PDB file of C-alpha atoms and ligand atoms in Angstrom:
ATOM      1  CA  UNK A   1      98.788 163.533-152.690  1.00 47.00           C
ATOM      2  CA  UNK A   2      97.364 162.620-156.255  1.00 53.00           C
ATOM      3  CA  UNK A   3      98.979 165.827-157.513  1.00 54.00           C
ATOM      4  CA  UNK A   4     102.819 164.560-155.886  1.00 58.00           C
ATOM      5  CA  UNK A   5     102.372 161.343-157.647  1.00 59.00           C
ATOM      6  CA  UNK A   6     101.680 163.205-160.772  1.00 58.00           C
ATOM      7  CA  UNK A   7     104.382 165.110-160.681  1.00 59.00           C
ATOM      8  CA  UNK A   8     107.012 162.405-159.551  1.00 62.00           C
ATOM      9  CA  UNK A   9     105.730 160.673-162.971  1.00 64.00           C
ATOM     10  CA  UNK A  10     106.069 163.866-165.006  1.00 62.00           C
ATOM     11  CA  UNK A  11     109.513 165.142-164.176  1.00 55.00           C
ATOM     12  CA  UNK A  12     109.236 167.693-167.301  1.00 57.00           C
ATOM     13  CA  UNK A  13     106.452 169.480-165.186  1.00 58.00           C
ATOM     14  CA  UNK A  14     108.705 170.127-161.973  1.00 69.00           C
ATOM     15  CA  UNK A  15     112.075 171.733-161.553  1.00 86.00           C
ATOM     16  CA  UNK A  16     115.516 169.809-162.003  1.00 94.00           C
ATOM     17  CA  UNK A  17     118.523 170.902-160.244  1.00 94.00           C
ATOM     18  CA  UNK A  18     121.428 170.885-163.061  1.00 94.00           C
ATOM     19  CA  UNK A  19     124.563 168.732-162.835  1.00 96.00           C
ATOM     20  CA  UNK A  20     122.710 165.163-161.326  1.00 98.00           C
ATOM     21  CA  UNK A  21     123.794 161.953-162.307  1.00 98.00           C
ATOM     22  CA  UNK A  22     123.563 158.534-161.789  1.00 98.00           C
ATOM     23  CA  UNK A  23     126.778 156.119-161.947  1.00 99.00           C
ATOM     24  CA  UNK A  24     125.445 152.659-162.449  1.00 99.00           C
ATOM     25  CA  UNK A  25     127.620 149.775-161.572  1.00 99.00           C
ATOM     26  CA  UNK A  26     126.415 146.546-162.930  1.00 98.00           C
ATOM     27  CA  UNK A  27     127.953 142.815-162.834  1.00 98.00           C
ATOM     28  CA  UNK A  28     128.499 139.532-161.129  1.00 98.00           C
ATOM     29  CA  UNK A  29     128.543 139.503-157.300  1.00 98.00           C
ATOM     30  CA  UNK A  30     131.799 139.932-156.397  1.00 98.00           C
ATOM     31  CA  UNK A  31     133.314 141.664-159.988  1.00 98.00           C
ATOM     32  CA  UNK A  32     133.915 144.577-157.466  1.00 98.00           C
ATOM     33  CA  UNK A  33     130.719 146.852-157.343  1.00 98.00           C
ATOM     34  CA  UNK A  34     130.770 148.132-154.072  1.00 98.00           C
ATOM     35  CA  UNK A  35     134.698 148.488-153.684  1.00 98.00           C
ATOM     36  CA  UNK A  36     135.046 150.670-156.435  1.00 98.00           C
ATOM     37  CA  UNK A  37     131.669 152.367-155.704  1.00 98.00           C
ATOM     38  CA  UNK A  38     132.911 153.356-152.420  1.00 98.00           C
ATOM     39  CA  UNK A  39     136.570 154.310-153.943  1.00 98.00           C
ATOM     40  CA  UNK A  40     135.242 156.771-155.784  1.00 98.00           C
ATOM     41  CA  UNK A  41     131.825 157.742-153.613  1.00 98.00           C
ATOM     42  CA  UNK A  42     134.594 160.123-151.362  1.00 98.00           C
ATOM     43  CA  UNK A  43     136.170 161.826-153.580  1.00 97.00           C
ATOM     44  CA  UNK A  44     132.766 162.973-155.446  1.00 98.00           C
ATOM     45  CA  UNK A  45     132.418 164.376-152.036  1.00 97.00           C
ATOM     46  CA  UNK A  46     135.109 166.039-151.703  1.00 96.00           C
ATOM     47  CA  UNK A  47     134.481 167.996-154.703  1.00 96.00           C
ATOM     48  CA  UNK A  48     131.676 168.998-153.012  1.00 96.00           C
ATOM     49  CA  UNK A  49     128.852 166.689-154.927  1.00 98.00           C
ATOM     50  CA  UNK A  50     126.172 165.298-152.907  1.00 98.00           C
ATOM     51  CA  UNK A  51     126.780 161.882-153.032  1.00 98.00           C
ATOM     52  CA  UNK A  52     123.992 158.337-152.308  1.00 98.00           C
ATOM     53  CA  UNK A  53     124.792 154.918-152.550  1.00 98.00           C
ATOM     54  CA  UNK A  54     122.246 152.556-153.440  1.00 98.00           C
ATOM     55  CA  UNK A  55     124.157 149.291-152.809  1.00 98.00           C
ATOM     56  CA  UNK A  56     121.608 146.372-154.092  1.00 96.00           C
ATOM     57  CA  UNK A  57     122.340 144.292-150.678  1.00 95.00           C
ATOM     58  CA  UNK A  58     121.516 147.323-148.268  1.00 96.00           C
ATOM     59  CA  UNK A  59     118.437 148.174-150.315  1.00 97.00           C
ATOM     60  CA  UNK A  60     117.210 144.621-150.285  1.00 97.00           C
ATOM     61  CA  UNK A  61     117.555 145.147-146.973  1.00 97.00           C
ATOM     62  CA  UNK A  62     115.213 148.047-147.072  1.00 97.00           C
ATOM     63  CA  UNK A  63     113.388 149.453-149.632  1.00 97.00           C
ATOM     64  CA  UNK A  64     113.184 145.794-151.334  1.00 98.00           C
ATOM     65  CA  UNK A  65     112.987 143.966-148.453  1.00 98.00           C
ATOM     66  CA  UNK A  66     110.937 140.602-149.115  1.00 98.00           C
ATOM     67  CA  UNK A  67     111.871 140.380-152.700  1.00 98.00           C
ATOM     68  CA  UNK A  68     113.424 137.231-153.592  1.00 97.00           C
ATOM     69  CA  UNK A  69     115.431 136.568-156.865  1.00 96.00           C
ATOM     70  CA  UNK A  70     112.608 135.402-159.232  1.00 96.00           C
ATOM     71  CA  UNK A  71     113.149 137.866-162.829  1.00 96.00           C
ATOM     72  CA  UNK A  72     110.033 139.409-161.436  1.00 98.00           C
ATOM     73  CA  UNK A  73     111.373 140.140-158.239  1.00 98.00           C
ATOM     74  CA  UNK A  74     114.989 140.989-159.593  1.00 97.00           C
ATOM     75  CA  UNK A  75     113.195 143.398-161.679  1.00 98.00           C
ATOM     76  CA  UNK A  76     110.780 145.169-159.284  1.00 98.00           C
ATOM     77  CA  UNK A  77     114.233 145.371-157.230  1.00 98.00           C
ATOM     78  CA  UNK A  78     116.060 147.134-159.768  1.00 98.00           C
ATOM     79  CA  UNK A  79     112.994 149.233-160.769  1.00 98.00           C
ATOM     80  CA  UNK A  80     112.793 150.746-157.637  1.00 98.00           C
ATOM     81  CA  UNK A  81     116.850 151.299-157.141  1.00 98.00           C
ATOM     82  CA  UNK A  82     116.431 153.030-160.875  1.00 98.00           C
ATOM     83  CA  UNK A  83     113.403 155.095-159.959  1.00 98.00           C
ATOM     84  CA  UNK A  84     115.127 156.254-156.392  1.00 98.00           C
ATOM     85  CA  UNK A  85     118.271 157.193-158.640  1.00 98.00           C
ATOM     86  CA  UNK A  86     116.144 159.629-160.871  1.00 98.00           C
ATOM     87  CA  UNK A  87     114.464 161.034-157.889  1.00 97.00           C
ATOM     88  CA  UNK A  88     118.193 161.852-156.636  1.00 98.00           C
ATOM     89  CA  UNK A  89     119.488 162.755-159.485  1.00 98.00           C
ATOM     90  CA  UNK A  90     117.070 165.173-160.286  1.00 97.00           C
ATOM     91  CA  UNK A  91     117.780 166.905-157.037  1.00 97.00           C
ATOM     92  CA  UNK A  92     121.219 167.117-158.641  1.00 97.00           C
ATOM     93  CA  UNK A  93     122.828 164.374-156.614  1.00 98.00           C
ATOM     94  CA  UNK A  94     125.831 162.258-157.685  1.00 98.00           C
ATOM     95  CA  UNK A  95     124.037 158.352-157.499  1.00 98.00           C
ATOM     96  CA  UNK A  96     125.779 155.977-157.129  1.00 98.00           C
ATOM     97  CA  UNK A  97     124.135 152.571-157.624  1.00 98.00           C
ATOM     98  CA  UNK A  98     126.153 148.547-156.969  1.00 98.00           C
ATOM     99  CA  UNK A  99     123.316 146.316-157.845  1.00 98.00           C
ATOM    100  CA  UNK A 100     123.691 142.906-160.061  1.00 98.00           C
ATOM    101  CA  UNK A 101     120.815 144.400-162.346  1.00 98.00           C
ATOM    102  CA  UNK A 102     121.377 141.397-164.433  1.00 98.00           C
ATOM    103  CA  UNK A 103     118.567 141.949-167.099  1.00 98.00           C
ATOM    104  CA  UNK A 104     118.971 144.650-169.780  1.00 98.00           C
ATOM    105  CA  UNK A 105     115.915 145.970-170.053  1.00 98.00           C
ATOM    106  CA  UNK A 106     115.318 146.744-166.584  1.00 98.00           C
ATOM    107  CA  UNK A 107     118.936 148.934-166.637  1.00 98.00           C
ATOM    108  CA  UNK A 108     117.567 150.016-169.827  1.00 98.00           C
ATOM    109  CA  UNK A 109     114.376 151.812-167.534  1.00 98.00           C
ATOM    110  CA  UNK A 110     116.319 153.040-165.026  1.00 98.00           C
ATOM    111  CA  UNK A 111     118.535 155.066-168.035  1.00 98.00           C
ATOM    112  CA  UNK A 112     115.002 156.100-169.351  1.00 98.00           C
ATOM    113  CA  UNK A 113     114.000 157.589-165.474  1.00 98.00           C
ATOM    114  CA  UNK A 114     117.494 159.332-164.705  1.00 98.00           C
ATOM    115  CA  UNK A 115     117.539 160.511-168.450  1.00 98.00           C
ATOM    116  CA  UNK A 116     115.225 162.817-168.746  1.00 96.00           C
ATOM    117  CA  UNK A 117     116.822 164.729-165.506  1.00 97.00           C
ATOM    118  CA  UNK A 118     119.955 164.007-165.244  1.00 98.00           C
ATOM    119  CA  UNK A 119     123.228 162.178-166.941  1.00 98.00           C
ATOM    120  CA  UNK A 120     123.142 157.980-166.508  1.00 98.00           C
ATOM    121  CA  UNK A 121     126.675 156.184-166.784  1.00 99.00           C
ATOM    122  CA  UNK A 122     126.465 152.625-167.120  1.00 99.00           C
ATOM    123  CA  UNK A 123     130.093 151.003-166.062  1.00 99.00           C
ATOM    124  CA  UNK A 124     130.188 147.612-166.621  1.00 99.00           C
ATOM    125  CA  UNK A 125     132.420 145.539-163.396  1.00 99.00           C
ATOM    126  CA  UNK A 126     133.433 143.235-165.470  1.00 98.00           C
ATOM    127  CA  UNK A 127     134.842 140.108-163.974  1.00 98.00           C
ATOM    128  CA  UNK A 128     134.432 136.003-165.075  1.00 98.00           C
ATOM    129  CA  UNK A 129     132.331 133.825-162.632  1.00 98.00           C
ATOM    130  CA  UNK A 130     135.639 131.905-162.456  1.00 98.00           C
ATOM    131  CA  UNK A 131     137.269 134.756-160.730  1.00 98.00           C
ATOM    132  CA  UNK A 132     134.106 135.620-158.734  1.00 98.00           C
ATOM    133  CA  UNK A 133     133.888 132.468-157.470  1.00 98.00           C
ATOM    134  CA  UNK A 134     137.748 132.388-156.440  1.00 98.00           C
ATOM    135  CA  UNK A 135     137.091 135.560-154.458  1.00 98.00           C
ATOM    136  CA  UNK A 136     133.597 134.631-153.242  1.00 97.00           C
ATOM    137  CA  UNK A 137     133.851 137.709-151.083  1.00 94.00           C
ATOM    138  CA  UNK A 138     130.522 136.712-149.360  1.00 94.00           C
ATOM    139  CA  UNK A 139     130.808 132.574-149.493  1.00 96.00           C
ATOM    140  CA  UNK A 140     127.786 132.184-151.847  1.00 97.00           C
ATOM    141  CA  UNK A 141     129.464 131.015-154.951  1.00 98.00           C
ATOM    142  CA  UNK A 142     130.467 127.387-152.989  1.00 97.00           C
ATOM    143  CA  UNK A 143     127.005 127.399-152.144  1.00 97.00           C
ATOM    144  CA  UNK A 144     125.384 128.005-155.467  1.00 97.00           C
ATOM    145  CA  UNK A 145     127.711 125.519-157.343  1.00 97.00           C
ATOM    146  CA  UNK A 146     126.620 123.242-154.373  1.00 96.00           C
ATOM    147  CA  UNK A 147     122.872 124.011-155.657  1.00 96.00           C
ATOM    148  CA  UNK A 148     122.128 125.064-152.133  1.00 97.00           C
ATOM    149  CA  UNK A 149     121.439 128.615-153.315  1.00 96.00           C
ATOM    150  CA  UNK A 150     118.822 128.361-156.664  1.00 94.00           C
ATOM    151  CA  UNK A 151     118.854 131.513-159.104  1.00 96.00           C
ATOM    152  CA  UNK A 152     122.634 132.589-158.760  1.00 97.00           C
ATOM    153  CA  UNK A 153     123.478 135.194-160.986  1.00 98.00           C
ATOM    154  CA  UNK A 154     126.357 134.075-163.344  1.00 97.00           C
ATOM    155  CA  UNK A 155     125.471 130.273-162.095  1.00 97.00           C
ATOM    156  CA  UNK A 156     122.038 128.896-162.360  1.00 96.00           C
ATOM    157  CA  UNK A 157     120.489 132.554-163.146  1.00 97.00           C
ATOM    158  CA  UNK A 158     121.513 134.586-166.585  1.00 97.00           C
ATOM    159  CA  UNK A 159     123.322 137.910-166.335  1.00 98.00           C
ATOM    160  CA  UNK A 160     123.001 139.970-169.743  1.00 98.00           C
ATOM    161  CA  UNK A 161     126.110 141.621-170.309  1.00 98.00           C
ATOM    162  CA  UNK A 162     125.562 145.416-171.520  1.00 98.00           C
ATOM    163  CA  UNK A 163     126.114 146.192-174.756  1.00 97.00           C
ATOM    164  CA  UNK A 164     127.101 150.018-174.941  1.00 97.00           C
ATOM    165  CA  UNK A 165     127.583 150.704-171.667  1.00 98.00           C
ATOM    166  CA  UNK A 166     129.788 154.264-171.277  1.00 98.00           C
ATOM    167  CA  UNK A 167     132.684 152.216-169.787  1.00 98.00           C
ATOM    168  CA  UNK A 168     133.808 148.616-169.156  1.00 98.00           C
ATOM    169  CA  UNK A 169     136.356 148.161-166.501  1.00 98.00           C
ATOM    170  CA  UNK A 170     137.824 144.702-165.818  1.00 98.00           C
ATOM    171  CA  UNK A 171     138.741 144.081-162.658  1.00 98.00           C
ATOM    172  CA  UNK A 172     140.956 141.066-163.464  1.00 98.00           C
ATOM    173  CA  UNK A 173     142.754 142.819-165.832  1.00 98.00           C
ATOM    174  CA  UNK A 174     142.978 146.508-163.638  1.00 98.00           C
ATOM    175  CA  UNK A 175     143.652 146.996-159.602  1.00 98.00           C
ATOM    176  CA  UNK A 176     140.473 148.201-157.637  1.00 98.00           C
ATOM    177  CA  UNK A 177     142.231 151.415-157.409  1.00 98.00           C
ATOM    178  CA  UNK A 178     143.153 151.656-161.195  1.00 98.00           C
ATOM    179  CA  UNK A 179     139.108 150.902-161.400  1.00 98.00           C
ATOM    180  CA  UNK A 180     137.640 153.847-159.769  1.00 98.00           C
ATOM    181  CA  UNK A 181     140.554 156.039-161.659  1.00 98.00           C
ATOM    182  CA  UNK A 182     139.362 155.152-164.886  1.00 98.00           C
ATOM    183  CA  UNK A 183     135.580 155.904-163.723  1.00 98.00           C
ATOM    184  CA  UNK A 184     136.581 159.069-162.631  1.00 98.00           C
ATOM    185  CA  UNK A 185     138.238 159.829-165.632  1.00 98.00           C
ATOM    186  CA  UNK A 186     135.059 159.121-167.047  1.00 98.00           C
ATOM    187  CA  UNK A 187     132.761 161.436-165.080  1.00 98.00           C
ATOM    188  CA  UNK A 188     135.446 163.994-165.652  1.00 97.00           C
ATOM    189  CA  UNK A 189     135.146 163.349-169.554  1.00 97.00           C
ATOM    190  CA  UNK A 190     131.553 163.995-169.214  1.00 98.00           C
ATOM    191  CA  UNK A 191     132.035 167.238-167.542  1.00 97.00           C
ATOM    192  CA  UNK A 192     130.354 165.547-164.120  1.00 98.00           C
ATOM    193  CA  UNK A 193     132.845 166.343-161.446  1.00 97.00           C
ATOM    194  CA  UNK A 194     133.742 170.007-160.329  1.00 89.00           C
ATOM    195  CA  UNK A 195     136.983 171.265-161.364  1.00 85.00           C
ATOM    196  CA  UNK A 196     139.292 170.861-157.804  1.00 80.00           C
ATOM    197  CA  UNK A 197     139.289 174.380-155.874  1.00 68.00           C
ATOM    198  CA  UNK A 198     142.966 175.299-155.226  1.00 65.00           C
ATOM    199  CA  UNK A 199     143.624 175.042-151.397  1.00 62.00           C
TER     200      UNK A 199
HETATM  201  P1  ADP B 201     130.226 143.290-155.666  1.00 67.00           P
HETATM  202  O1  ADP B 201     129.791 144.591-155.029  1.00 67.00           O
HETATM  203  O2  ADP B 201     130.354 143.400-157.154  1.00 67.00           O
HETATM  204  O3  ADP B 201     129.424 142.105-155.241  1.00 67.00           O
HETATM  205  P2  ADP B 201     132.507 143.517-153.903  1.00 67.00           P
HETATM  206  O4  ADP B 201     133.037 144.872-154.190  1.00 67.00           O
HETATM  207  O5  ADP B 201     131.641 143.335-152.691  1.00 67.00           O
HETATM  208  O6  ADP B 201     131.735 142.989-155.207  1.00 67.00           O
HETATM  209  O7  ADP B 201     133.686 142.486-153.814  1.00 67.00           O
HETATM  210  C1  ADP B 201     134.731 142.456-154.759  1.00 67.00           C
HETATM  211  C2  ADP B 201     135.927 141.735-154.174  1.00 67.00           C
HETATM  212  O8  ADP B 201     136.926 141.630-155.182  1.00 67.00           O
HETATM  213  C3  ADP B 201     136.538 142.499-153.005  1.00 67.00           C
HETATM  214  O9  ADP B 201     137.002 141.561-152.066  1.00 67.00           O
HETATM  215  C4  ADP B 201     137.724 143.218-153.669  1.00 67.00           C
HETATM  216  O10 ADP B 201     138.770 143.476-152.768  1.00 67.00           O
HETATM  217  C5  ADP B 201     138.142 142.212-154.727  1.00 67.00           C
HETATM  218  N1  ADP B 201     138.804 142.794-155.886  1.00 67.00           N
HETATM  219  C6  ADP B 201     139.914 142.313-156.451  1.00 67.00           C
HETATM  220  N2  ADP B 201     140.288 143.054-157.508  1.00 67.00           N
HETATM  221  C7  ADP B 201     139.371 144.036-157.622  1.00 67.00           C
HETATM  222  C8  ADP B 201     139.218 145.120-158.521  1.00 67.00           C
HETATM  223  N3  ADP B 201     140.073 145.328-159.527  1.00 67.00           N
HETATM  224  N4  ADP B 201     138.143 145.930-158.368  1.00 67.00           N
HETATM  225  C9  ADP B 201     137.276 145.716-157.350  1.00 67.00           C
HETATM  226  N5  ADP B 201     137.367 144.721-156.470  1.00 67.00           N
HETATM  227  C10 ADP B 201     138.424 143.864-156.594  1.00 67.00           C
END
């Protein structure tokens, strides 16, 4: 058991599977996360990547279920979503995170986990809280201007914008659709996605 644990730590002292990555969305609830996660989730697939979502909401769900939205909660939150990712992504997986991950250190560990096994592509959803709020997909920016919902990202809660992250994509500026082209485009820049077999 000790020995796993070791090794999990030490990634240099156990095999990696070539071509893993991790795509990390970050931004405001709402800047789009998930929607262009999940645009361009399936056609990783059909490429014939092995493809994970770690969507922040299911995992909170899950793996961080309990943790409330103190910085030290945020952050064990995101520490484990970065720390899953490397574990993936050392299997070779395509990773696809949609967490808030408002603080820029803790993205900054995840990128230290994934690495040192893998490629880590920090997209930025970029979107203005006034625009979140006008979509306020889920109904909790009314509440958090209301002050029924304390530590709102964007709100009553800071959200660090990255400063060099490998792409920026502003979803009031670019469709959803246009989105998750230009983050393919990426991946394919970066020699991540398999060249399409002829049918
Ligand atoms: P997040 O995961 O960041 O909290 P969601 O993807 O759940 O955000 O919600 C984003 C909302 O914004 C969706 O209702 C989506 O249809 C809408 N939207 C409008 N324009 C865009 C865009 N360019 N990219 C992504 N989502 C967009």
């Amino acid at each position: 058991m000790t020995d796993h644990i070791y090794a999990a730590e030490h990634p240099e002292t156990t095999h990696v599977r070539p071509g893993g990555f991790t795509l990390w969305f970050t931004g405001l609830s709402g800047s789009g996360k998930t929607t262009i996660a999940h645009l361009v989730g399936p056609e990783l697939d059909r490429r014939g990547l092995v493809v994970e979502y770690l969507d922040g909401d299911n995992v909170r769900m899950h793996l961080s279920k309990g943790l409330g939205f103190s910085k030290e909660d945020r952050d064990t939150h995101i520490e484990r979503v970065g720390w899953v990712a490397s574990r993936l992504t050392r299997q070779g997986g395509a990773v696809i995170t949609a967490a808030i991950s408002p603080y820029a250190e803790t993205r900054q560990q995840a990128r230290d986990w994934v690495e040192p096994v893998g490629t880590f592509v920090e997209v930025y959803v970029k979107a203005s809280v006034d625009e979140c709020a006008r979509r306020d997909v889920k109904g909790l920016y009314e509440k958090a201007f209301k002050g029924e919902i304390k530590e709102f990202t964007g709100v009553s809660d800071p959200y660090e914008e990255p400063t060099n992250p490998e792409l920026v994509v502003d979803t009031e500026e670019h469709s959803a659709e246009e989105c998750a082209a230009l983050v393919f485009a990426k991946l394919e820049e970066l020699g991540l996605v398999p060249a399409e077999v002829a049918a």
